[in-house]
Amino acid sequence: MRRPHVMGMLLALVLAALPVTGAAAAEPPQEFGNDWHDPVTAAPPVTPPGTRSCEVKVAEARFRDFTPYRGAYTPPKGCGDRWSKVVLRLEGEVAGRQYDRLGHVHIGGVEVLRTSTPQPSPEGITWSVEKDVTRYSDTLRRDQPVEMLIGNVVDETYTGVIDVEVTLTFYAAEGRTRPAATPDRVLTLDGEWLTTPRNSERVVAEVYATGSGGGCEEYWYLSVPDGAPYSCRTPDGPYREVQIKVDGQLAGIAAPFPTVWTGGWSNPFLWYVIPGPRAFDVKPVQYDLTPFAGRLNDGRPHRVEVSVVGVPEGQTGWSTPVNVLVWQDRGSEVVTGALTRHDNGVPANSSAYAPGSEHRVDTRGGHRLTVSGHLNTSRGRVVTTVDRELAHTSVHRWTDGENLDALKGTWTDRERVTTDGRGPATAVRAHRTYTMDGTTTLGAGDRLRTVLALGDRADTAVERAGKRLSWSRLDDAYEGDATYTANVPRDQRHAVGTSRERYRLYGTAGCHDRTVETAQGAVTRDRLRCGRKLPGGM
């Protein structure tokens, strides 16, 4: 890799973490040229604990096709095996012309990163992704095989070779810095089968659910019901829900995040510098399966299936790899229990099509699931109840030929996990809201314009006996407006565009409030309003 670029990128990240006044930058260019600022996000970096560290290279590859990189991982020496934090870092560079590409990193079969790539300038860009992967410590304590893939196509038109390096930095637990509390086991499925330790007392599945691949499921939120004159149709419209089942019984529901990749909405000029929320670091959907632990603890394999509601049967376009995190009761060899409540609400999904000079589809959907189970642990009986409620509303408008195409949508995912045993009950509450409000128009002279706003919000709290112990509030807001001439060579597009991201994270752990603004590929403002240290990137 071209180290001068990487070192410059590291310096830029350090400078970006410092408070700035928001003073005006140099005048941006009149339109996009052949080079622009390296990709940057307003999200906080992962905060290191300040202890001794050890670095291990996990992968170094140049992706030209769909051949995966395969290598070997060996745990670090000199930092112990009970770390205070483990940070994954991907550094990448690409030049020329290339689409956005989806990628993953597996260590010992465990998916530790799902990511996508920025689209390059002819002159070339560098970018980086940081992620706290401490929860995978069980996997990282042993020698493991490594697989990484960023599927790519390189030919006479798409010339960009994706050059990446992935490292892990391990921070020792020493002095007042204690080892991180992590799952005892990190498991993967054997096909669709899972066998857990017989003394499991908490089980959490995480699913890296992504709609991608260039087909209609990449833009699932824009699909319309059969009979409406639009290019992407599915029988039940745009409602999607990621479900997980244990032995055929519904065990968890979740709203997928409406990720927009860096070529999304037919306008890459929106994303050349600031990607959409989660585009570089795809966060997994998490399901607390502890109410099913009594069943799972019988020592036999159990079938675990993940599916996406709303996808036509036999149609591809979704990837749903699964990790399972397990906490064990060290005071028991076998923890018994049972599922005691399973209330599966009636799913709602209505997409109403109204024809006209401006076609319209109004969609409302939702679902509620409550499951409860008890476990007989070494500390007594513990009852875990998971209540989750999903809702989706959207209005999709378009004209014949789709010269106007507009969507306004909201997805909510409310979850409450209550644990009741000896002592006061503990409740963990999360209220997630995702929003999308965008319009694409193709006007005179084939000028294509996209105006788009995206929101990723989450309120979380931990309560005991009705008193709040900790809380956090996330609000990641993106806005973009870009125009270019379609159906002409690159040097005749005369593209202009502005983008803005404000990432706010407040809570008992501190605060982070950063705003980044761009015009025609140049950063015009980078302001950090507060920067108390947070325990890690979120």
XYZ file of C-alpha atoms in Angstrom:
538
model
C 0.000 0.000 0.000
C 1.119 3.582 -0.546
C 2.258 4.437 2.965
C 2.573 8.237 2.495
C -1.173 8.365 1.802
C -1.943 6.226 4.860
C 0.227 8.355 7.139
C -1.483 11.464 5.815
C -4.823 9.868 6.507
C -3.799 9.048 10.080
C -2.685 12.643 10.622
C -6.006 13.874 9.233
C -7.869 11.629 11.666
C -5.864 12.978 14.600
C -6.540 16.559 13.535
C -10.207 15.788 12.980
C -10.480 14.606 16.588
C -9.389 18.015 17.883
C -11.884 20.804 18.646
C -12.141 23.277 15.784
C -13.993 26.529 15.439
C -15.684 25.851 12.120
C -13.739 28.575 10.326
C -14.301 28.729 6.577
C -12.075 26.496 4.469
C -10.612 27.404 1.108
C -13.149 28.217 -1.602
C -14.442 24.921 -3.069
C -14.148 24.256 -6.809
C -16.985 25.239 -9.141
C -17.680 21.582 -9.965
C -16.269 18.118 -9.325
C -12.920 17.494 -11.019
C -10.680 14.420 -11.209
C -9.814 14.410 -7.519
C -11.587 15.120 -4.246
C -11.153 14.810 -0.513
C -10.651 11.342 0.925
C -13.822 9.886 2.478
C -14.565 11.063 6.018
C -17.375 10.546 8.504
C -18.469 12.506 11.554
C -18.670 9.372 13.725
C -16.349 9.164 16.755
C -13.137 7.153 16.559
C -12.719 4.222 18.921
C -11.148 5.571 22.106
C -8.046 3.589 23.208
C -7.663 2.880 26.950
C -4.090 4.173 27.088
C -2.487 0.868 28.117
C 0.227 -1.190 26.452
C -0.836 -2.359 22.986
C 0.065 -5.070 20.479
C -0.782 -5.012 16.757
C -1.441 -8.010 14.536
C -1.877 -7.862 10.762
C -4.948 -9.875 9.790
C -5.077 -9.427 6.018
C -3.377 -7.578 3.159
C -4.891 -8.001 -0.288
C -5.582 -6.414 -3.673
C -9.073 -7.318 -4.850
C -9.559 -7.555 -8.615
C -12.276 -10.223 -8.764
C -14.285 -12.496 -6.485
C -11.329 -14.531 -5.235
C -11.220 -14.350 -1.419
C -8.072 -13.635 0.526
C -7.197 -16.521 2.843
C -4.609 -16.365 5.582
C -3.911 -17.239 9.196
C -4.335 -15.308 12.435
C -2.122 -15.799 15.500
C -2.904 -14.088 18.824
C -0.476 -11.364 19.922
C 2.329 -11.938 22.390
C 3.070 -9.445 25.112
C -0.435 -8.152 25.888
C -1.903 -11.132 27.746
C -5.091 -12.890 26.675
C -7.696 -10.911 28.643
C -7.706 -7.552 26.892
C -9.307 -4.272 27.885
C -10.154 -3.491 24.246
C -9.561 -4.857 20.756
C -9.821 -2.509 17.777
C -10.048 -3.581 14.138
C -8.794 -1.136 11.541
C -9.198 -1.383 7.769
C -7.105 0.908 5.572
C -7.941 1.019 1.890
C -7.053 2.794 -1.318
C -8.389 2.710 -4.857
C -8.009 4.830 -7.999
C -9.653 5.058 -11.404
C -13.267 4.043 -11.996
C -15.095 1.521 -9.835
C -18.494 0.718 -8.347
C -19.138 0.474 -4.618
C -18.381 -3.071 -3.448
C -19.537 -5.068 -0.414
C -16.974 -6.881 1.724
C -16.457 -8.923 4.870
C -13.744 -10.192 7.212
C -14.100 -13.608 8.883
C -11.784 -14.852 11.640
C -12.380 -18.466 12.602
C -15.650 -18.307 10.678
C -16.870 -15.389 12.824
C -17.855 -12.292 10.880
C -15.979 -9.447 12.565
C -16.578 -6.787 9.889
C -19.084 -6.167 7.132
C -18.287 -3.122 5.035
C -18.669 -1.426 1.679
C -16.224 0.663 -0.312
C -16.247 4.260 -1.511
C -16.179 5.047 -5.222
C -12.788 6.452 -6.273
C -11.649 9.545 -8.083
C -9.438 9.106 -11.171
C -6.514 10.360 -9.068
C -7.220 7.955 -6.207
C -8.492 8.009 -2.621
C -7.644 6.427 0.721
C -10.074 5.664 3.519
C -10.255 3.810 6.810
C -12.757 2.030 9.048
C -12.366 1.480 12.790
C -14.463 -0.930 14.840
C -14.464 -2.118 18.448
C -14.380 -5.933 18.205
C -13.670 -6.680 21.877
C -16.779 -8.863 22.103
C -15.093 -11.423 19.823
C -12.207 -11.976 22.282
C -13.059 -15.669 22.714
C -12.337 -16.255 19.020
C -9.205 -14.096 19.061
C -7.498 -16.068 21.846
C -6.694 -18.957 19.474
C -4.985 -19.457 16.123
C -7.656 -19.066 13.445
C -8.086 -19.125 9.674
C -8.870 -15.757 8.057
C -11.067 -15.072 5.056
C -11.652 -11.664 3.532
C -13.504 -10.760 0.377
C -14.408 -7.537 -1.376
C -15.900 -8.845 -4.598
C -14.705 -6.690 -7.490
C -14.678 -6.465 -11.280
C -11.687 -4.982 -13.113
C -11.814 -4.559 -16.895
C -11.351 -1.860 -19.530
C -14.175 0.226 -18.019
C -13.924 -0.461 -14.284
C -10.231 -0.035 -13.542
C -10.126 0.361 -9.770
C -8.197 -2.338 -7.909
C -9.153 -2.271 -4.212
C -6.023 -2.376 -2.046
C -6.672 -3.036 1.669
C -4.913 -3.891 4.896
C -6.657 -5.050 8.079
C -5.055 -4.988 11.513
C -6.132 -5.704 15.077
C -4.777 -3.674 17.988
C -4.978 -5.333 21.406
C -4.876 -3.179 24.542
C -3.626 -4.885 27.672
C -5.554 -4.944 30.945
C -3.142 -3.453 33.464
C -3.149 -1.114 36.422
C -6.621 0.278 36.963
C -7.726 -0.823 33.499
C -9.550 -4.109 33.916
C -10.265 -6.784 31.290
C -13.414 -6.075 29.303
C -16.527 -8.069 30.166
C -17.046 -10.218 27.065
C -19.059 -13.313 26.083
C -17.532 -16.617 27.172
C -18.099 -18.173 23.765
C -18.539 -16.862 20.210
C -20.200 -19.474 18.021
C -21.144 -19.802 14.376
C -23.797 -21.977 12.793
C -23.026 -25.345 11.226
C -25.245 -24.793 8.211
C -28.446 -23.878 10.052
C -27.557 -25.795 13.227
C -26.387 -24.474 16.585
C -25.091 -26.358 19.628
C -24.552 -24.258 22.753
C -22.762 -25.105 26.023
C -25.164 -26.776 28.453
C -24.634 -24.086 31.091
C -25.517 -21.105 28.901
C -27.279 -18.373 30.872
C -27.431 -15.686 28.176
C -27.576 -16.169 24.396
C -27.488 -13.329 21.850
C -27.530 -13.793 18.075
C -26.218 -11.080 15.768
C -27.082 -11.002 12.079
C -25.247 -8.836 9.541
C -28.339 -8.409 7.357
C -27.687 -6.503 4.120
C -29.729 -6.086 0.985
C -27.237 -5.705 -1.846
C -25.985 -7.058 -5.131
C -27.229 -4.415 -7.551
C -30.760 -5.804 -7.935
C -34.040 -4.540 -6.558
C -33.349 -5.807 -3.026
C -30.520 -3.278 -2.786
C -33.313 -0.674 -2.957
C -35.973 -2.770 -1.187
C -37.520 0.340 0.385
C -38.455 1.592 -3.120
C -40.201 -1.571 -4.308
C -43.937 -1.415 -5.059
C -46.662 -4.069 -5.082
C -47.457 -6.052 -8.204
C -49.662 -4.142 -10.610
C -48.017 -0.765 -10.101
C -45.965 0.495 -13.102
C -42.502 0.705 -11.492
C -39.199 -0.993 -12.266
C -38.950 -2.861 -8.920
C -42.014 -4.833 -7.875
C -42.583 -7.374 -5.119
C -45.928 -8.973 -4.276
C -46.207 -7.365 -0.834
C -44.505 -4.017 -1.466
C -41.516 -2.570 0.432
C -42.103 -3.889 3.969
C -39.114 -5.926 5.144
C -38.529 -7.629 8.486
C -35.544 -9.751 9.527
C -36.722 -12.791 11.491
C -34.851 -15.473 13.391
C -36.390 -18.837 14.297
C -35.313 -21.558 16.701
C -36.545 -25.040 15.748
C -39.118 -23.429 13.467
C -40.530 -21.150 16.180
C -40.239 -17.378 15.762
C -37.627 -16.183 18.258
C -36.886 -12.598 17.191
C -37.919 -9.815 14.829
C -36.098 -6.663 13.708
C -36.345 -3.795 11.241
C -33.444 -3.796 8.750
C -31.494 -0.558 8.474
C -32.119 1.093 5.059
C -28.444 1.329 4.126
C -27.591 3.478 1.116
C -24.311 2.411 -0.446
C -21.920 4.873 -2.091
C -23.541 4.621 -5.514
C -27.063 4.792 -4.157
C -29.999 6.783 -5.515
C -28.363 6.937 -8.975
C -25.994 9.649 -7.783
C -22.450 8.813 -6.587
C -21.684 12.536 -6.220
C -23.683 12.475 -2.985
C -21.225 10.060 -1.366
C -17.746 10.774 -2.693
C -16.614 12.364 0.587
C -19.273 11.610 3.230
C -20.827 8.126 3.050
C -24.345 7.436 4.252
C -24.800 6.206 7.839
C -23.408 2.695 8.413
C -22.187 2.293 4.818
C -18.572 1.609 5.887
C -19.396 -0.193 9.147
C -22.518 -2.332 8.814
C -23.909 -2.955 12.287
C -25.528 -6.311 12.983
C -29.111 -6.805 14.094
C -29.060 -8.293 17.590
C -31.580 -10.730 19.082
C -31.646 -11.771 22.738
C -32.433 -15.502 22.575
C -32.072 -16.085 26.331
C -35.765 -17.100 26.705
C -34.859 -20.092 24.487
C -31.701 -21.009 26.433
C -33.486 -23.697 28.470
C -34.294 -25.476 25.198
C -30.866 -24.877 23.675
C -29.058 -26.247 26.747
C -30.072 -29.879 26.155
C -26.749 -30.646 24.451
C -28.306 -31.301 21.047
C -28.030 -29.252 17.848
C -30.963 -26.923 17.206
C -32.020 -25.388 13.942
C -31.558 -21.606 13.703
C -32.953 -19.937 10.573
C -32.818 -16.313 9.438
C -35.203 -14.999 6.797
C -36.301 -11.632 5.418
C -40.050 -11.111 5.234
C -41.227 -9.504 1.990
C -38.607 -10.986 -0.334
C -40.286 -13.034 -3.074
C -39.660 -16.761 -2.739
C -36.556 -17.840 -4.595
C -35.275 -14.279 -5.102
C -31.757 -13.481 -3.922
C -30.345 -10.173 -2.779
C -29.938 -10.528 0.998
C -26.969 -11.734 3.011
C -27.601 -12.813 6.632
C -24.478 -14.288 8.312
C -24.977 -15.169 11.990
C -22.724 -15.047 15.069
C -23.965 -16.317 18.441
C -22.605 -14.823 21.670
C -22.919 -16.980 24.804
C -22.414 -16.206 28.496
C -21.997 -19.272 30.764
C -22.951 -19.959 34.382
C -19.642 -20.993 35.915
C -21.410 -22.294 38.998
C -23.402 -24.925 37.062
C -22.536 -27.676 34.622
C -26.084 -27.703 33.262
C -28.594 -24.859 33.378
C -32.168 -26.006 32.905
C -35.190 -23.923 32.036
C -38.124 -23.453 29.715
C -39.850 -21.056 27.366
C -42.914 -19.892 29.292
C -44.508 -17.254 27.047
C -44.687 -16.737 23.301
C -47.027 -14.003 22.053
C -46.698 -13.531 18.312
C -48.783 -10.556 17.223
C -50.550 -10.428 13.898
C -48.166 -8.886 11.309
C -49.514 -5.820 9.492
C -48.545 -4.945 5.930
C -50.608 -2.781 3.623
C -49.355 -1.165 0.405
C -52.025 0.870 -1.368
C -51.345 1.962 -4.967
C -53.010 5.076 -6.398
C -52.482 5.674 -10.168
C -52.217 9.112 -11.749
C -49.860 11.485 -13.493
C -47.872 11.070 -10.286
C -48.179 7.480 -9.102
C -48.244 6.831 -5.367
C -47.872 3.901 -2.973
C -48.661 4.318 0.719
C -47.274 1.561 2.951
C -47.922 0.729 6.583
C -46.485 -2.317 8.286
C -45.537 -3.623 11.678
C -45.252 -6.580 14.011
C -44.935 -7.309 17.745
C -43.381 -10.299 19.476
C -43.073 -11.038 23.205
C -41.168 -14.080 24.474
C -40.299 -15.050 28.046
C -38.433 -17.929 29.630
C -36.841 -18.947 32.908
C -33.465 -20.487 33.745
C -32.475 -22.296 36.953
C -29.026 -20.830 37.486
C -26.543 -21.291 40.340
C -27.858 -17.992 41.707
C -31.487 -19.050 41.554
C -34.277 -18.790 39.007
C -33.953 -15.956 36.480
C -36.771 -14.890 34.140
C -35.920 -13.064 30.899
C -38.621 -11.337 28.858
C -38.003 -9.813 25.434
C -40.624 -7.489 23.962
C -40.047 -6.040 20.488
C -42.324 -3.935 18.313
C -41.680 -2.837 14.712
C -43.428 -0.204 12.609
C -42.908 1.153 9.101
C -44.627 3.917 7.151
C -43.638 5.271 3.746
C -44.973 7.278 0.815
C -43.445 6.553 -2.601
C -44.208 8.900 -5.536
C -43.043 8.644 -9.144
C -43.965 9.677 -12.677
C -44.089 7.643 -15.895
C -40.529 6.906 -16.950
C -39.469 7.536 -13.318
C -38.099 10.968 -14.210
C -39.353 11.879 -10.765
C -38.836 9.291 -8.021
C -39.403 10.212 -4.379
C -39.677 8.386 -1.055
C -40.376 9.477 2.495
C -40.139 6.634 5.016
C -39.762 5.931 8.724
C -38.836 2.662 10.440
C -39.068 2.156 14.213
C -37.759 -0.763 16.257
C -38.612 -0.686 19.975
C -37.118 -3.322 22.251
C -37.223 -3.999 25.985
C -35.330 -6.871 27.650
C -36.213 -7.466 31.313
C -34.247 -9.767 33.618
C -35.914 -10.686 36.908
C -34.317 -12.911 39.525
C -32.982 -12.347 42.983
C -32.985 -8.649 43.705
C -34.545 -5.822 41.692
C -35.440 -6.438 38.041
C -33.166 -4.961 35.356
C -34.501 -3.613 32.081
C -32.529 -2.698 28.967
C -34.524 -0.472 26.633
C -33.722 0.554 23.040
C -35.822 2.737 20.745
C -34.383 2.880 17.221
C -35.683 5.145 14.439
C -34.463 5.203 10.829
C -35.625 7.863 8.353
C -35.257 8.510 4.617
C -36.565 11.501 2.657
C -35.341 11.784 -0.916
C -36.227 12.873 -4.429
C -34.489 12.187 -7.735
C -35.466 14.131 -10.863
C -34.245 13.973 -14.448
C -34.823 17.351 -16.071
C -33.888 19.386 -19.122
C -30.548 18.548 -20.701
C -30.529 15.205 -18.844
C -29.597 16.980 -15.634
C -30.132 14.438 -12.855
C -30.587 15.856 -9.354
C -30.906 13.974 -6.072
C -31.836 15.575 -2.759
C -31.691 13.136 0.132
C -31.810 13.163 3.938
C -31.057 10.080 6.062
C -31.409 9.599 9.800
C -30.126 6.961 12.232
C -31.371 7.576 15.779
C -31.365 5.446 18.908
C -32.270 6.042 22.555
C -31.020 3.388 24.977
C -31.205 3.039 28.767
C -30.474 0.516 31.517
C -32.862 0.622 34.472
C -32.957 -1.234 37.775
C -35.933 -1.146 40.095
C -37.294 1.682 37.938
C -34.179 3.862 38.332
C -32.025 4.717 35.330
C -28.433 3.508 35.681
C -27.108 4.592 32.292
C -28.387 6.064 29.036
C -27.298 7.178 25.588
C -28.827 9.083 22.688
C -27.561 8.780 19.118
C -28.578 11.059 16.251
C -26.654 10.583 13.005
C -28.111 12.849 10.309
C -26.965 13.048 6.672
C -28.127 15.570 4.024
C -27.023 15.704 0.395
C -27.909 17.558 -2.819
C -26.072 16.679 -6.039
C -26.657 17.294 -9.751
C -24.878 16.040 -12.887
C -25.511 15.483 -16.583
C -26.468 11.856 -17.185
C -25.666 9.695 -20.223
C -22.446 11.535 -21.140
C -18.729 10.754 -20.636
C -17.352 11.453 -17.183
C -15.566 14.660 -18.191
C -18.838 16.154 -19.462
C -20.976 15.601 -16.376
C -20.392 19.080 -14.863
C -21.332 17.718 -11.457
C -21.976 19.851 -8.401
C -22.998 18.707 -4.968
C -23.070 19.480 -1.277
C -23.283 17.082 1.658
C -23.458 17.386 5.417
C -23.319 14.964 8.326
C -23.898 15.769 11.973
C -23.211 12.912 14.369
C -24.384 13.454 17.951
C -23.898 10.900 20.713
C -24.709 11.878 24.290
C -25.045 9.873 27.480
C -23.646 8.921 30.842
C -20.342 7.966 29.148
C -19.738 11.407 27.615
C -20.569 13.215 24.403
C -19.514 13.538 20.784
C -20.974 16.167 18.448
C -19.250 16.645 15.109
C -20.419 18.253 11.873
C -18.698 17.799 8.498
C -19.788 19.703 5.361
C -18.582 19.439 1.765
C -19.043 21.153 -1.609
C -17.901 19.720 -4.952
C -15.715 17.190 -3.151
C -13.948 19.658 -0.844
C -14.464 19.750 2.928
C -15.802 23.210 3.709
C -16.442 22.768 7.417
C -15.381 20.350 10.151
C -16.559 21.272 13.617
C -16.381 19.341 16.896
C -18.665 20.819 19.548
C -17.936 18.421 22.398
C -15.467 15.651 22.800
C -15.571 14.036 26.232
C -14.115 10.585 25.879
C -16.524 7.787 25.095
C -15.768 4.140 25.913
C -15.633 3.214 22.225
C -16.918 3.947 18.749
C -20.658 3.354 18.473
